[in-house]
């Protein structure tokens, strides 16, 4: 089935640790996005990529890093520089401008 | 800059009531796209509808209908005869169409939590 797969569903991070969230799509979409959702709030853009080997910072990129080595994959690393990483992270992909974005099921990250 | 405002944080209705979720947007683009997404408790966002700025026709899909008014920069969503399964968080989103590739990403409102009581 075509879609976006995020893993893991739940992730626990210790203070000072880097963790990587996986996002894979088989929709042949060029554009991929990472959003962060905090309780009771909307989605805020962390990073986006319009094409392989290119990505741009979104509104809240500090403390995060990404790579786009393959069209299908857009992993997000939450670094120790992110002071408040506990949140729900959503990955999305989209085709042409104006087409709807497809979302993964999300990863809930908790700092312990 | 783009902005989407969903002033209703939470709405509670009794099953079979009609309910309207408000969405007001701001953009300098003359061409843009508006979306509604549903987020059930599982967390995944489900696409409901897309509208481009040149199409102001209202749309109806089953119990769902959307009212797009450019004059008031609003894109409201109405559920007729609500059901318990409609309980979710609903997000309105905006995508610009100008050259800045960054704004191809969706700008979301803060969402409206709808609780439909049996």
mmCIF file of C-alpha atoms in Angstrom:
data_model
loop_
_atom_site.group_PDB
_atom_site.id
_atom_site.type_symbol
_atom_site.label_atom_id
_atom_site.label_comp_id
_atom_site.label_asym_id
_atom_site.label_seq_id
_atom_site.Cartn_x
_atom_site.Cartn_y
_atom_site.Cartn_z
ATOM 1 C CA UNK A 1 0.000 0.000 0.000
ATOM 2 C CA UNK A 2 1.186 3.524 -0.748
ATOM 3 C CA UNK A 3 1.743 5.808 2.176
ATOM 4 C CA UNK A 4 4.074 7.242 4.759
ATOM 5 C CA UNK A 5 5.596 5.209 7.543
ATOM 6 C CA UNK A 6 7.018 6.759 10.670
ATOM 7 C CA UNK A 7 8.938 4.821 13.275
ATOM 8 C CA UNK A 8 9.057 4.306 16.107
ATOM 9 C CA UNK A 9 5.583 5.162 17.364
ATOM 10 C CA UNK A 10 6.913 5.944 20.845
ATOM 11 C CA UNK A 11 10.432 7.073 21.687
ATOM 12 C CA UNK A 12 12.063 7.901 24.981
ATOM 13 C CA UNK A 13 15.149 10.040 25.143
ATOM 14 C CA UNK A 14 17.493 10.647 27.998
ATOM 15 C CA UNK A 15 18.803 14.120 28.685
ATOM 16 C CA UNK A 16 21.742 14.956 26.425
ATOM 17 C CA UNK A 17 21.045 12.194 23.955
ATOM 18 C CA UNK A 18 20.464 12.519 20.223
ATOM 19 C CA UNK A 19 17.639 10.485 18.731
ATOM 20 C CA UNK A 20 16.566 9.921 15.127
ATOM 21 C CA UNK A 21 12.992 9.624 13.927
ATOM 22 C CA UNK A 22 12.404 7.705 10.733
ATOM 23 C CA UNK A 23 10.091 8.749 7.888
ATOM 24 C CA UNK A 24 9.713 6.718 4.695
ATOM 25 C CA UNK A 25 7.280 7.251 1.818
ATOM 26 C CA UNK A 26 6.488 5.227 -1.280
ATOM 27 C CA UNK A 27 4.233 7.792 -2.927
ATOM 28 C CA UNK A 28 6.980 9.091 -5.224
ATOM 29 C CA UNK A 29 6.530 12.569 -3.753
ATOM 30 C CA UNK A 30 9.285 15.125 -4.134
ATOM 31 C CA UNK A 31 8.380 17.220 -1.093
ATOM 32 C CA UNK A 32 8.670 16.010 2.484
ATOM 33 C CA UNK A 33 8.074 17.842 5.744
ATOM 34 C CA UNK A 34 8.528 17.504 9.486
ATOM 35 C CA UNK A 35 6.084 19.087 11.875
ATOM 36 C CA UNK A 36 5.990 19.291 15.640
ATOM 37 C CA UNK A 37 2.726 19.268 17.602
ATOM 38 C CA UNK A 38 2.475 20.258 21.242
ATOM 39 C CA UNK A 39 -0.650 19.570 23.312
ATOM 40 C CA UNK A 40 -3.518 21.826 22.366
ATOM 41 C CA UNK A 41 -1.542 23.460 19.626
ATOM 42 C CA UNK A 42 -1.320 23.333 15.881
ATOM 43 C CA UNK A 43 1.483 21.944 13.792
ATOM 44 C CA UNK A 44 4.704 23.896 13.489
ATOM 45 C CA UNK A 45 7.133 23.328 10.627
ATOM 46 C CA UNK A 46 10.594 22.100 11.601
ATOM 47 C CA UNK A 47 12.266 21.279 8.273
ATOM 48 C CA UNK A 48 11.191 20.631 4.725
ATOM 49 C CA UNK A 49 12.750 19.235 1.582
ATOM 50 C CA UNK A 50 11.575 19.845 -1.959
ATOM 51 C CA UNK A 51 14.082 17.541 -3.623
ATOM 52 C CA UNK A 52 16.780 15.007 -2.838
ATOM 53 C CA UNK A 53 19.935 16.451 -1.271
ATOM 54 C CA UNK A 54 18.232 19.730 -0.486
ATOM 55 C CA UNK A 55 16.370 20.858 2.616
ATOM 56 C CA UNK A 56 15.411 24.101 4.290
ATOM 57 C CA UNK A 57 14.743 25.236 7.831
ATOM 58 C CA UNK A 58 11.184 25.812 8.857
ATOM 59 C CA UNK A 59 9.887 27.957 11.684
ATOM 60 C CA UNK A 60 11.398 26.017 14.605
ATOM 61 C CA UNK A 61 14.544 24.304 13.274
ATOM 62 C CA UNK A 62 16.850 24.988 16.223
ATOM 63 C CA UNK A 63 17.980 21.771 17.888
ATOM 64 C CA UNK A 64 16.965 19.589 14.950
ATOM 65 C CA UNK A 65 18.746 18.247 11.879
ATOM 66 C CA UNK A 66 17.642 16.327 8.788
ATOM 67 C CA UNK A 67 19.029 14.623 5.711
ATOM 68 C CA UNK A 68 17.506 13.765 2.331
ATOM 69 C CA UNK A 69 19.806 11.280 0.654
ATOM 70 C CA UNK A 70 16.976 9.335 -0.947
ATOM 71 C CA UNK A 71 13.644 10.474 -2.323
ATOM 72 C CA UNK A 72 11.830 8.015 -0.105
ATOM 73 C CA UNK A 73 13.460 8.921 3.184
ATOM 74 C CA UNK A 74 13.611 12.042 5.357
ATOM 75 C CA UNK A 75 14.904 11.232 8.855
ATOM 76 C CA UNK A 76 14.797 13.817 11.628
ATOM 77 C CA UNK A 77 17.424 13.945 14.375
ATOM 78 C CA UNK A 78 16.493 15.608 17.638
ATOM 79 C CA UNK A 79 19.773 16.775 19.117
ATOM 80 C CA UNK A 80 20.719 17.532 22.689
ATOM 81 C CA UNK A 81 20.534 21.213 21.756
ATOM 82 C CA UNK A 82 16.735 20.964 21.599
ATOM 83 C CA UNK A 83 15.797 22.044 25.094
ATOM 84 C CA UNK A 84 12.196 20.915 25.108
ATOM 85 C CA UNK A 85 11.859 17.973 22.733
ATOM 86 C CA UNK A 86 8.877 16.248 24.300
ATOM 87 C CA UNK A 87 6.188 16.466 21.623
ATOM 88 C CA UNK A 88 4.349 14.614 18.874
ATOM 89 C CA UNK A 89 6.241 14.617 15.578
ATOM 90 C CA UNK A 90 4.515 14.251 12.237
ATOM 91 C CA UNK A 91 6.104 13.633 8.867
ATOM 92 C CA UNK A 92 4.311 14.485 5.637
ATOM 93 C CA UNK A 93 4.874 14.316 1.912
ATOM 94 C CA UNK A 94 3.242 16.055 -1.023
ATOM 95 C CA UNK A 95 3.338 16.009 -4.768
ATOM 96 C CA UNK A 96 2.723 19.096 -6.833
ATOM 97 C CA UNK A 97 1.936 22.456 -5.246
ATOM 98 C CA UNK A 98 -1.663 22.579 -4.157
ATOM 99 C CA UNK A 99 -2.011 18.848 -3.766
ATOM 100 C CA UNK A 100 -2.856 17.513 -0.367
ATOM 101 C CA UNK A 101 -0.130 16.419 2.002
ATOM 102 C CA UNK A 102 -0.150 12.871 3.285
ATOM 103 C CA UNK A 103 0.828 12.327 6.894
ATOM 104 C CA UNK A 104 2.408 9.502 8.788
ATOM 105 C CA UNK A 105 1.003 8.195 12.059
ATOM 106 C CA UNK A 106 3.448 10.222 14.110
ATOM 107 C CA UNK A 107 6.141 9.594 16.697
ATOM 108 C CA UNK A 108 5.574 10.586 20.304
ATOM 109 C CA UNK A 109 8.898 11.578 21.845
ATOM 110 C CA UNK A 110 9.307 11.842 25.599
ATOM 111 C CA UNK A 111 12.361 12.974 27.519
ATOM 112 C CA UNK A 112 13.007 10.888 30.619
ATOM 113 C CA UNK B 1 3.476 36.140 6.191
ATOM 114 C CA UNK B 2 0.770 33.560 6.317
ATOM 115 C CA UNK B 3 -1.520 32.945 9.242
ATOM 116 C CA UNK B 4 -4.484 30.711 9.998
ATOM 117 C CA UNK B 5 -6.757 31.388 12.951
ATOM 118 C CA UNK B 6 -9.166 28.889 14.444
ATOM 119 C CA UNK B 7 -10.705 30.833 17.283
ATOM 120 C CA UNK B 8 -12.742 27.929 18.671
ATOM 121 C CA UNK B 9 -10.477 25.846 20.868
ATOM 122 C CA UNK B 10 -13.076 23.284 21.820
ATOM 123 C CA UNK B 11 -16.702 22.640 20.884
ATOM 124 C CA UNK B 12 -19.033 20.165 22.520
ATOM 125 C CA UNK B 13 -22.323 19.147 20.913
ATOM 126 C CA UNK B 14 -24.874 16.418 21.339
ATOM 127 C CA UNK B 15 -25.219 13.843 18.610
ATOM 128 C CA UNK B 16 -27.364 14.940 15.636
ATOM 129 C CA UNK B 17 -26.684 18.616 16.216
ATOM 130 C CA UNK B 18 -25.143 20.644 13.405
ATOM 131 C CA UNK B 19 -21.803 22.273 14.140
ATOM 132 C CA UNK B 20 -19.671 24.824 12.292
ATOM 133 C CA UNK B 21 -15.916 25.125 12.702
ATOM 134 C CA UNK B 22 -14.514 28.522 11.843
ATOM 135 C CA UNK B 23 -11.299 29.263 9.953
ATOM 136 C CA UNK B 24 -9.919 32.687 9.079
ATOM 137 C CA UNK B 25 -6.713 33.092 7.116
ATOM 138 C CA UNK B 26 -4.230 35.774 6.113
ATOM 139 C CA UNK B 27 -1.981 35.729 3.075
ATOM 140 C CA UNK B 28 -0.495 38.149 0.588
ATOM 141 C CA UNK B 29 -0.630 35.566 -2.167
ATOM 142 C CA UNK B 30 -3.306 35.962 -4.812
ATOM 143 C CA UNK B 31 -3.172 32.261 -5.515
ATOM 144 C CA UNK B 32 -3.295 29.922 -2.566
ATOM 145 C CA UNK B 33 -4.822 26.690 -1.349
ATOM 146 C CA UNK B 34 -6.887 25.955 1.711
ATOM 147 C CA UNK B 35 -7.277 22.602 3.411
ATOM 148 C CA UNK B 36 -9.125 20.917 6.225
ATOM 149 C CA UNK B 37 -7.676 17.936 8.047
ATOM 150 C CA UNK B 38 -9.130 15.709 10.746
ATOM 151 C CA UNK B 39 -6.960 14.317 13.535
ATOM 152 C CA UNK B 40 -8.599 11.402 15.358
ATOM 153 C CA UNK B 41 -7.180 10.137 18.666
ATOM 154 C CA UNK B 42 -4.755 7.902 16.777
ATOM 155 C CA UNK B 43 -2.856 11.041 15.769
ATOM 156 C CA UNK B 44 -2.610 10.711 12.017
ATOM 157 C CA UNK B 45 -3.965 13.644 10.028
ATOM 158 C CA UNK B 46 -6.664 12.737 7.538
ATOM 159 C CA UNK B 47 -7.237 14.970 4.526
ATOM 160 C CA UNK B 48 -10.824 16.211 4.130
ATOM 161 C CA UNK B 49 -10.875 18.889 1.446
ATOM 162 C CA UNK B 50 -8.759 21.225 -0.679
ATOM 163 C CA UNK B 51 -9.839 24.532 -2.183
ATOM 164 C CA UNK B 52 -7.888 26.862 -4.440
ATOM 165 C CA UNK B 53 -8.340 30.599 -4.177
ATOM 166 C CA UNK B 54 -10.087 30.861 -7.533
ATOM 167 C CA UNK B 55 -12.831 28.439 -6.661
ATOM 168 C CA UNK B 56 -15.342 29.940 -4.284
ATOM 169 C CA UNK B 57 -18.005 27.364 -4.842
ATOM 170 C CA UNK B 58 -19.228 25.798 -1.671
ATOM 171 C CA UNK B 59 -18.853 22.072 -1.480
ATOM 172 C CA UNK B 60 -20.901 19.358 0.114
ATOM 173 C CA UNK B 61 -19.739 15.834 0.753
ATOM 174 C CA UNK B 62 -22.269 13.774 2.627
ATOM 175 C CA UNK B 63 -22.723 15.365 6.060
ATOM 176 C CA UNK B 64 -19.762 17.700 5.496
ATOM 177 C CA UNK B 65 -19.940 21.084 3.804
ATOM 178 C CA UNK B 66 -17.500 23.917 3.353
ATOM 179 C CA UNK B 67 -18.142 27.642 2.903
ATOM 180 C CA UNK B 68 -15.292 29.564 1.291
ATOM 181 C CA UNK B 69 -15.614 33.369 1.275
ATOM 182 C CA UNK B 70 -12.656 35.351 -0.039
ATOM 183 C CA UNK B 71 -14.282 38.637 0.958
ATOM 184 C CA UNK B 72 -13.972 37.696 4.624
ATOM 185 C CA UNK B 73 -10.927 35.381 4.244
ATOM 186 C CA UNK B 74 -12.854 32.549 5.778
ATOM 187 C CA UNK B 75 -13.142 28.843 5.026
ATOM 188 C CA UNK B 76 -15.672 27.402 7.452
ATOM 189 C CA UNK B 77 -16.556 23.743 7.872
ATOM 190 C CA UNK B 78 -20.001 22.480 8.838
ATOM 191 C CA UNK B 79 -20.916 18.993 9.991
ATOM 192 C CA UNK B 80 -24.612 18.253 9.705
ATOM 193 C CA UNK B 81 -26.236 15.784 12.068
ATOM 194 C CA UNK B 82 -23.020 15.171 13.972
ATOM 195 C CA UNK B 83 -22.084 11.684 15.122
ATOM 196 C CA UNK B 84 -19.848 10.405 17.900
ATOM 197 C CA UNK B 85 -17.323 9.280 15.259
ATOM 198 C CA UNK B 86 -16.875 12.922 14.286
ATOM 199 C CA UNK B 87 -15.110 13.565 17.600
ATOM 200 C CA UNK B 88 -11.591 14.664 16.718
ATOM 201 C CA UNK B 89 -9.380 17.697 16.349
ATOM 202 C CA UNK B 90 -9.932 19.551 13.102
ATOM 203 C CA UNK B 91 -7.252 21.671 11.488
ATOM 204 C CA UNK B 92 -7.538 24.320 8.822
ATOM 205 C CA UNK B 93 -4.381 24.925 6.768
ATOM 206 C CA UNK B 94 -3.094 27.290 4.103
ATOM 207 C CA UNK B 95 -0.515 26.834 1.364
ATOM 208 C CA UNK B 96 0.811 29.733 -0.672
ATOM 209 C CA UNK B 97 1.573 29.504 -4.360
ATOM 210 C CA UNK B 98 4.301 32.088 -4.837
ATOM 211 C CA UNK B 99 7.940 31.339 -5.642
ATOM 212 C CA UNK B 100 9.128 30.985 -2.051
ATOM 213 C CA UNK B 101 9.420 27.230 -1.817
ATOM 214 C CA UNK B 102 9.227 27.383 1.927
ATOM 215 C CA UNK B 103 5.635 28.339 1.878
ATOM 216 C CA UNK B 104 4.750 25.261 -0.101
ATOM 217 C CA UNK B 105 4.579 23.797 3.346
ATOM 218 C CA UNK B 106 1.216 24.049 5.011
ATOM 219 C CA UNK B 107 0.585 26.702 7.649
ATOM 220 C CA UNK B 108 -1.812 25.277 10.205
ATOM 221 C CA UNK B 109 -4.276 26.813 12.575
ATOM 222 C CA UNK B 110 -4.198 25.739 16.205
ATOM 223 C CA UNK B 111 -7.073 23.323 15.697
ATOM 224 C CA UNK B 112 -10.589 22.908 17.089
ATOM 225 C CA UNK B 113 -11.358 19.937 19.301
ATOM 226 C CA UNK B 114 -14.865 18.654 18.607
ATOM 227 C CA UNK B 115 -16.560 16.457 21.163
ATOM 228 C CA UNK B 116 -19.808 14.845 20.082
ATOM 229 C CA UNK B 117 -21.723 13.422 23.016
ATOM 230 C CA UNK B 118 -24.121 10.497 22.522
#
